[in-house]
């Protein structure tokens, strides 16, 4: 596939890195010579310095032969114009744009992005995607990751096994025997920096981060079995009143009328603006790293500290200070891939990577086959892929034990006629079933090959 990426920032780099490792023909455009040189020096991609929406730049980048344009610059207007130029002048088939301003996305302006106006095939809104991810994590405090699939009927949970976890040192094959009502399966284990798909004889160890695929209706039961019986908190302090912080506060007000929410915002004008826009949220003007402000926000009585500023260091330090002052849990936004390995060692309970969330949404539309959803795990070390099985698929009608899937691939859930089935060796996939598959990075191409051969093309 020939892909042009406009924007060589963190998201653009991440997409280019992912696609280049899968042998796609990738070209990156950015106005910064430094970013373009850096991406050319480290990845097997072509780079052009220029404006991503200019016709001459797109022409030099090969837009007339490209299959897809992904516009992820910092500016919504540049992304939208790039898609328009790619459509009007180069007839480029698929155009994806990151659009951050919510005014463009208001329902009563939805006709703006029709093919007769701004022909954008897929719109990615990072603030909404990340905000929803934060809200899902907040709703399940015992999990460090909560990822929905199959119209929210299947959930992938990331769970840290501590010393008191009841199921450590237990072979995975025995979990069903011990807990017959557990409609869940362990599909991945992250241990000592290595992510792998476990076998039935493997055991979970203290310190493991395990990925469990379960029926969404059994999420609480699954967390309880892993010793995570934390109750949903109603006292939340949010550090940062930007687009994401405001989104989370606004929707938390609507979804949990009992929630007591406080937002700390450094910019006075912004603090006044969101204070007027929110109904029940208390907005404090100051720094989330100021212990006086944190105490004024009653951080010692708070259930959760959400650090949602644009500065990773501010987020990390404010979480550490909040925990020191008595806050029960802390969650941080982290953009820099160097920080996540450190969070558990300094007491941060969970984090959200906006870059990974955005890349996952884009990969959903890059993957070939009848792919409905994609989410990257551990900075791209694995992917969870949701695909639909068609009548022509060789997966259909055969027991799973006869499929001989590679070791790095695990089918974790089957959605059949609206019912979630946790597969066993005797399970059979039928026409129209939706499969949720966990795949280690070096096996993702095998899943895509199965999708291209076994599943219908887009």
Coordinates of C-alpha atoms in Angstrom, one line a residue:
X1 CA 0.0 0.0 0.0
X2 CA 1.2 3.5 -0.9
X3 CA 0.5 5.9 2.0
X4 CA 1.2 9.6 2.3
X5 CA 1.4 11.0 5.8
X6 CA 1.1 14.8 6.3
X7 CA 2.7 15.6 9.7
X8 CA 5.9 14.2 11.2
X9 CA 5.1 14.8 14.8
X10 CA 4.6 12.1 17.4
X11 CA 1.4 10.7 15.8
X12 CA 2.7 11.0 12.2
X13 CA 6.0 9.3 13.3
X14 CA 4.2 6.5 15.1
X15 CA 2.0 5.8 12.0
X16 CA 5.0 5.9 9.7
X17 CA 6.9 3.5 11.9
X18 CA 4.1 1.0 12.1
X19 CA 3.3 1.0 8.4
X20 CA 7.0 1.0 7.3
X21 CA 7.7 -2.1 9.4
X22 CA 4.9 -3.8 7.5
X23 CA 6.6 -3.1 4.2
X24 CA 4.2 -0.4 3.0
X25 CA 5.5 2.4 0.7
X26 CA 5.3 5.4 3.1
X27 CA 6.0 9.0 2.3
X28 CA 6.0 11.7 5.0
X29 CA 5.5 15.5 4.5
X30 CA 6.2 18.1 7.1
X31 CA 7.3 21.8 7.1
X32 CA 10.0 21.1 9.6
X33 CA 13.3 20.0 8.0
X34 CA 14.5 18.7 11.4
X35 CA 11.5 16.4 11.7
X36 CA 11.7 15.2 8.1
X37 CA 15.4 14.5 8.4
X38 CA 14.9 12.6 11.7
X39 CA 12.2 10.4 10.2
X40 CA 14.2 9.7 7.1
X41 CA 17.3 8.8 9.2
X42 CA 15.4 6.4 11.5
X43 CA 12.7 4.8 9.3
X44 CA 12.5 3.3 5.8
X45 CA 10.3 6.1 4.4
X46 CA 10.6 9.0 2.0
X47 CA 10.4 12.5 3.4
X48 CA 9.6 15.8 1.8
X49 CA 9.8 19.3 3.4
X50 CA 6.8 21.4 2.5
X51 CA 3.2 22.2 3.2
X52 CA 1.0 19.1 3.2
X53 CA -1.9 20.9 1.6
X54 CA 0.1 22.4 -1.3
X55 CA -0.6 20.6 -4.7
X56 CA 3.0 20.8 -5.8
X57 CA 4.2 19.1 -2.6
X58 CA 1.6 16.4 -2.8
X59 CA 2.5 15.8 -6.4
X60 CA 6.2 15.4 -5.6
X61 CA 5.2 13.0 -2.8
X62 CA 3.4 10.8 -5.4
X63 CA -0.2 11.6 -4.6
X64 CA -1.3 10.5 -8.1
X65 CA -0.3 6.9 -7.3
X66 CA -1.1 6.8 -3.6
X67 CA -3.8 4.6 -2.0
X68 CA -4.3 6.7 1.1
X69 CA -3.6 10.1 2.6
X70 CA -3.3 10.5 6.4
X71 CA -3.3 14.1 7.5
X72 CA -2.2 14.5 11.1
X73 CA -0.6 17.9 11.2
X74 CA -1.2 20.2 14.2
X75 CA -3.7 22.3 12.3
X76 CA -7.2 21.2 11.4
X77 CA -7.5 23.5 8.5
X78 CA -4.3 22.1 6.9
X79 CA -5.5 18.6 7.3
X80 CA -8.9 19.4 5.8
X81 CA -7.4 21.2 2.8
X82 CA -4.9 18.4 2.2
X83 CA -7.7 16.0 1.9
X84 CA -9.6 18.3 -0.4
X85 CA -6.6 18.8 -2.7
X86 CA -5.8 15.1 -2.7
X87 CA -9.4 14.3 -3.8
X88 CA -9.9 17.1 -6.3
X89 CA -6.6 17.1 -8.1
X90 CA -5.3 13.5 -7.6
X91 CA -8.4 11.5 -7.1
X92 CA -6.8 9.8 -4.1
X93 CA -9.1 6.9 -2.9
X94 CA -8.9 7.1 0.9
X95 CA -8.4 10.3 3.0
X96 CA -8.1 10.4 6.8
X97 CA -7.8 13.6 8.8
X98 CA -7.2 14.4 12.4
X99 CA -9.6 17.2 13.4
X100 CA -9.3 18.5 17.0
X101 CA -11.7 21.5 17.1
X102 CA -15.1 20.3 18.2
X103 CA -17.0 23.1 16.4
X104 CA -16.2 21.3 13.1
X105 CA -17.7 18.1 14.4
X106 CA -21.0 19.5 15.7
X107 CA -23.9 17.4 14.5
X108 CA -25.7 20.3 12.8
X109 CA -22.6 20.8 10.6
X110 CA -22.2 17.2 9.7
X111 CA -22.9 17.8 6.0
X112 CA -19.6 19.7 5.9
X113 CA -17.6 16.5 5.3
X114 CA -19.8 15.0 2.5
X115 CA -18.1 14.2 -0.8
X116 CA -19.8 17.3 -2.3
X117 CA -18.0 19.6 0.2
X118 CA -15.0 18.3 2.1
X119 CA -14.4 14.8 1.0
X120 CA -12.8 13.2 4.1
X121 CA -13.5 9.5 4.4
X122 CA -12.5 9.1 8.1
X123 CA -12.3 11.8 10.8
X124 CA -10.2 11.2 13.9
X125 CA -10.9 13.4 16.9
X126 CA -8.2 12.8 19.5
X127 CA -9.9 14.7 22.3
X128 CA -13.0 12.6 22.0
X129 CA -11.1 9.3 21.6
X130 CA -8.8 10.0 24.5
X131 CA -11.6 11.5 26.7
X132 CA -13.7 8.3 26.2
X133 CA -10.7 6.2 27.1
X134 CA -10.2 8.1 30.3
X135 CA -13.8 7.7 31.2
X136 CA -13.7 4.0 30.6
X137 CA -10.6 3.6 32.8
X138 CA -12.3 5.7 35.5
X139 CA -15.4 3.4 35.4
X140 CA -13.2 0.3 36.0
X141 CA -10.6 1.4 38.6
X142 CA -9.2 -2.1 39.0
X143 CA -7.9 -2.2 35.5
X144 CA -5.0 -0.3 34.0
X145 CA -6.5 -0.6 30.5
X146 CA -10.1 -1.0 29.3
X147 CA -10.7 -1.4 25.6
X148 CA -14.2 -2.2 24.1
X149 CA -14.8 -4.3 21.1
X150 CA -17.8 -5.8 19.2
X151 CA -20.2 -2.9 20.0
X152 CA -19.1 -2.9 23.6
X153 CA -20.1 -6.5 24.1
X154 CA -16.4 -7.6 24.5
X155 CA -13.9 -5.9 26.7
X156 CA -10.1 -6.3 26.9
X157 CA -8.8 -5.6 30.4
X158 CA -5.2 -4.9 31.4
X159 CA -4.8 -6.1 34.9
X160 CA -1.7 -5.9 37.1
X161 CA -1.2 -9.1 39.2
X162 CA 0.0 -8.1 42.6
X163 CA 1.2 -10.3 45.4
X164 CA -2.3 -10.8 46.7
X165 CA -3.8 -11.8 43.3
X166 CA -5.8 -15.0 44.0
X167 CA -5.0 -16.6 40.6
X168 CA -1.2 -16.2 40.4
X169 CA 0.8 -19.5 40.2
X170 CA -2.3 -21.1 38.7
X171 CA -2.1 -22.8 35.3
X172 CA -4.4 -21.0 32.9
X173 CA -6.2 -24.2 32.0
X174 CA -7.5 -24.5 35.5
X175 CA -9.1 -21.1 35.6
X176 CA -12.3 -22.4 33.9
X177 CA -12.4 -25.3 36.3
X178 CA -12.0 -23.1 39.4
X179 CA -14.4 -20.4 38.1
X180 CA -17.0 -22.0 35.8
X181 CA -18.9 -18.7 35.5
X182 CA -15.8 -16.8 34.2
X183 CA -16.5 -16.0 30.6
X184 CA -13.0 -14.7 30.0
X185 CA -9.6 -15.8 28.6
X186 CA -6.1 -14.5 29.2
X187 CA -4.8 -13.6 25.8
X188 CA -1.5 -11.8 26.6
X189 CA 1.0 -11.4 29.4
X190 CA 3.6 -8.6 29.8
X191 CA 6.4 -9.8 31.9
X192 CA 9.9 -8.2 32.4
X193 CA 9.5 -6.1 29.3
X194 CA 8.3 -8.9 27.1
X195 CA 4.8 -9.4 25.8
X196 CA 3.7 -12.9 24.8
X197 CA 0.6 -15.0 24.2
X198 CA 0.5 -17.6 27.0
X199 CA -0.2 -21.3 26.6
X200 CA -2.7 -23.2 28.7
X201 CA 0.1 -24.6 31.0
X202 CA 1.5 -21.2 31.7
X203 CA 1.0 -19.5 35.1
X204 CA 0.6 -15.8 36.0
X205 CA 3.2 -14.4 38.3
X206 CA 3.2 -11.5 40.7
X207 CA 4.1 -8.3 38.8
X208 CA 2.6 -9.5 35.5
X209 CA 0.4 -7.2 33.5
X210 CA -2.1 -9.6 31.9
X211 CA -4.6 -8.8 29.1
X212 CA -7.9 -10.6 29.7
X213 CA -10.7 -10.7 27.0
X214 CA -14.1 -11.0 28.5
X215 CA -17.8 -10.6 28.0
X216 CA -18.5 -7.0 29.0
X217 CA -21.3 -8.1 31.3
X218 CA -18.7 -10.1 33.3
X219 CA -16.1 -7.3 33.7
X220 CA -16.7 -6.8 37.4
X221 CA -16.7 -10.6 38.0
X222 CA -13.4 -10.9 36.2
X223 CA -11.8 -8.1 38.1
X224 CA -13.0 -9.7 41.4
X225 CA -11.4 -13.0 40.5
X226 CA -8.1 -11.1 40.0
X227 CA -8.5 -9.5 43.4
X228 CA -9.5 -6.1 42.0
X229 CA -12.6 -5.2 44.0
X230 CA -12.1 -1.4 43.9
X231 CA -15.3 0.6 44.0
X232 CA -16.1 3.3 41.5
X233 CA -15.0 6.6 43.0
X234 CA -17.1 9.7 42.9
X235 CA -14.6 12.3 44.0
X236 CA -12.3 13.3 41.1
X237 CA -9.7 16.0 40.7
X238 CA -8.7 16.8 37.1
X239 CA -5.3 18.5 36.5
X240 CA -5.7 20.5 33.3
X241 CA -8.8 22.1 31.8
X242 CA -7.8 21.8 28.2
X243 CA -10.0 20.1 25.6
X244 CA -9.6 16.6 27.1
X245 CA -10.0 17.8 30.7
X246 CA -13.1 19.7 29.8
X247 CA -14.5 16.8 27.9
X248 CA -14.0 14.4 30.8
X249 CA -15.5 16.8 33.3
X250 CA -18.5 17.5 31.1
X251 CA -19.3 13.9 30.4
X252 CA -18.6 12.8 34.0
X253 CA -21.2 15.3 35.2
X254 CA -23.8 13.8 32.8
X255 CA -23.0 10.1 33.5
X256 CA -22.5 10.3 37.3
X257 CA -24.8 12.9 38.9
X258 CA -23.2 12.0 42.3
X259 CA -19.7 12.8 41.2
X260 CA -17.9 15.7 42.9
X261 CA -15.4 17.1 40.3
X262 CA -12.7 19.7 40.7
X263 CA -10.6 21.0 37.8
X264 CA -7.2 22.7 38.3
X265 CA -6.3 25.0 35.3
X266 CA -3.2 27.1 35.0
X267 CA -4.5 29.6 32.5
X268 CA -6.9 32.1 34.1
X269 CA -8.9 32.8 31.0
X270 CA -9.3 29.1 30.3
X271 CA -10.3 28.5 33.9
X272 CA -13.1 31.1 33.7
X273 CA -14.2 29.7 30.3
X274 CA -14.7 26.2 31.5
X275 CA -16.1 27.3 34.8
X276 CA -18.9 29.0 32.9
X277 CA -19.4 26.0 30.6
X278 CA -19.6 23.3 33.3
X279 CA -22.6 22.9 35.7
X280 CA -21.4 21.3 38.9
X281 CA -17.6 21.2 38.6
X282 CA -15.5 23.5 40.8
X283 CA -12.7 25.1 38.8
X284 CA -9.5 26.2 40.6
X285 CA -7.0 28.6 39.0
X286 CA -3.4 27.4 39.6
X287 CA -0.9 24.6 39.0
X288 CA -1.6 20.9 39.5
X289 CA 1.9 20.6 40.9
X290 CA 1.2 23.2 43.7
X291 CA 0.6 21.3 46.9
X292 CA -1.4 24.3 48.2
X293 CA -3.8 24.1 45.2
X294 CA -4.0 20.3 45.6
X295 CA -4.9 20.7 49.2
X296 CA -7.5 23.3 48.3
X297 CA -9.0 20.7 45.9
X298 CA -9.3 18.3 48.9
X299 CA -6.9 15.9 47.2
X300 CA -6.6 13.8 50.4
X301 CA -10.3 12.9 50.1
X302 CA -10.3 12.3 46.4
X303 CA -10.7 8.9 44.9
X304 CA -8.9 9.7 41.7
X305 CA -6.4 12.2 40.3
X306 CA -6.6 12.6 36.5
X307 CA -3.6 14.5 35.2
X308 CA -4.7 15.6 31.7
X309 CA -2.4 18.5 30.7
X310 CA -0.3 18.6 27.6
X311 CA 2.9 18.3 29.6
X312 CA 4.0 14.8 30.5
X313 CA 6.3 16.0 33.3
X314 CA 3.5 18.1 34.9
X315 CA 1.2 15.1 34.7
X316 CA 3.7 12.7 36.3
X317 CA 4.7 15.0 39.1
X318 CA 1.1 16.1 39.9
X319 CA 0.1 12.4 40.1
X320 CA 3.1 11.6 42.4
X321 CA 2.2 14.6 44.6
X322 CA -1.5 13.7 44.7
X323 CA -0.7 10.1 45.9
X324 CA 1.7 11.5 48.5
X325 CA -1.0 13.8 49.8
X326 CA -3.5 10.9 50.2
X327 CA -5.3 10.5 46.9
X328 CA -6.3 6.8 46.4
X329 CA -5.6 6.5 42.7
X330 CA -3.8 8.5 40.0
X331 CA -4.0 8.4 36.2
X332 CA -1.9 10.3 33.7
X333 CA -1.8 11.3 30.1
X334 CA 1.6 10.3 28.7
X335 CA 2.6 11.3 25.1
X336 CA 6.3 10.4 25.3
X337 CA 6.8 6.6 24.8
X338 CA 9.8 6.8 27.2
X339 CA 7.7 7.4 30.3
X340 CA 5.2 4.5 30.4
X341 CA 7.7 1.9 31.7
X342 CA 8.3 4.2 34.7
X343 CA 4.8 4.8 35.8
X344 CA 4.3 1.7 37.9
X345 CA 7.5 2.2 39.8
X346 CA 6.6 5.7 40.9
X347 CA 3.0 4.9 42.0
X348 CA 0.9 6.0 39.1
X349 CA -1.9 3.5 38.7
X350 CA -2.8 3.9 35.1
X351 CA -2.0 6.0 32.1
X352 CA -3.5 6.8 28.7
X353 CA -1.3 7.3 25.6
X354 CA -3.1 9.8 23.2
X355 CA -0.7 8.9 20.4
X356 CA -1.5 5.2 20.7
X357 CA -5.3 5.9 20.8
X358 CA -5.0 7.9 17.6
X359 CA -2.8 5.4 15.9
X360 CA -5.2 2.6 16.8
X361 CA -8.1 4.4 15.2
X362 CA -6.1 5.0 12.0
X363 CA -4.9 1.4 11.8
X364 CA -8.5 0.3 11.9
X365 CA -8.8 1.8 8.4
X366 CA -5.4 0.8 7.1
X367 CA -5.8 -2.9 7.8
X368 CA -7.0 -4.9 4.8
X369 CA -10.0 -7.3 5.1
X370 CA -13.3 -6.9 6.9
X371 CA -11.6 -5.2 9.9
X372 CA -14.0 -3.4 12.3
X373 CA -11.6 -2.3 15.1
X374 CA -7.9 -2.2 16.0
X375 CA -6.1 -1.3 19.2
X376 CA -2.4 -1.3 19.8
X377 CA -0.9 -2.7 23.0
X378 CA 2.3 -1.8 24.8
X379 CA 3.5 0.8 22.3
X380 CA 2.8 -1.4 19.3
X381 CA 4.1 -4.7 20.7
X382 CA 0.8 -6.3 19.9
X383 CA -2.6 -5.5 18.4
X384 CA -6.1 -6.5 19.2
X385 CA -8.1 -6.8 16.0
X386 CA -11.8 -7.3 15.4
X387 CA -12.7 -8.9 12.1
X388 CA -15.8 -10.4 10.5
X389 CA -15.8 -13.9 9.1
X390 CA -17.5 -14.4 5.8
X391 CA -18.9 -17.6 4.2
X392 CA -15.8 -18.1 2.0
X393 CA -13.4 -18.0 5.0
X394 CA -11.6 -21.3 5.7
X395 CA -12.0 -20.4 9.4
X396 CA -15.7 -21.1 9.1
X397 CA -17.1 -24.5 10.0
X398 CA -13.9 -26.0 11.5
X399 CA -13.1 -26.5 15.2
X400 CA -10.5 -24.1 16.4
X401 CA -8.1 -26.9 17.3
X402 CA -7.9 -27.8 13.6
X403 CA -6.9 -24.2 12.5
X404 CA -3.3 -24.5 13.6
X405 CA -2.9 -20.8 14.4
X406 CA 0.6 -19.5 15.0
X407 CA 1.7 -19.2 18.6
X408 CA 1.6 -15.4 18.7
X409 CA -2.1 -15.3 17.7
X410 CA -5.1 -16.0 20.0
X411 CA -8.8 -15.7 19.1
X412 CA -10.1 -14.4 22.4
X413 CA -13.8 -14.0 21.7
X414 CA -16.4 -14.8 19.1
X415 CA -19.6 -12.7 18.8
X416 CA -22.3 -14.9 17.4
X417 CA -25.9 -13.7 17.0
X418 CA -25.2 -11.0 19.6
X419 CA -23.9 -13.6 22.1
X420 CA -20.2 -13.5 23.3
X421 CA -18.5 -16.9 23.2
X422 CA -15.2 -17.5 24.8
X423 CA -13.7 -20.0 22.4
X424 CA -12.4 -23.5 23.3
X425 CA -10.8 -26.0 21.0
X426 CA -14.2 -27.4 20.0
X427 CA -15.6 -24.0 19.1
X428 CA -16.5 -23.4 15.5
X429 CA -16.7 -20.1 13.7
X430 CA -19.8 -19.5 11.6
X431 CA -20.6 -17.1 8.8
X432 CA -21.1 -13.5 10.0
X433 CA -19.4 -14.1 13.4
X434 CA -17.1 -11.4 14.6
X435 CA -13.7 -12.4 16.0
X436 CA -11.6 -10.5 18.4
X437 CA -8.0 -11.5 17.9
X438 CA -4.9 -10.8 20.0
X439 CA -1.7 -10.8 17.9
X440 CA 1.9 -10.1 18.7
X441 CA 3.4 -7.5 16.4
X442 CA 5.4 -9.9 14.3
X443 CA 2.3 -11.9 13.7
X444 CA -0.1 -9.0 12.7
X445 CA 0.8 -9.6 9.1
X446 CA -0.4 -13.2 9.4
X447 CA -3.8 -11.9 10.7
X448 CA -3.9 -9.5 7.9
X449 CA -3.1 -12.2 5.4
X450 CA -5.9 -14.3 6.9
X451 CA -8.2 -11.3 6.5
X452 CA -7.2 -10.7 2.9
X453 CA -7.5 -14.3 1.9
X454 CA -10.2 -15.5 4.3
X455 CA -12.2 -12.4 4.8
X456 CA -13.7 -10.0 2.3
X457 CA -11.8 -6.9 1.2
X458 CA -13.0 -3.5 2.1

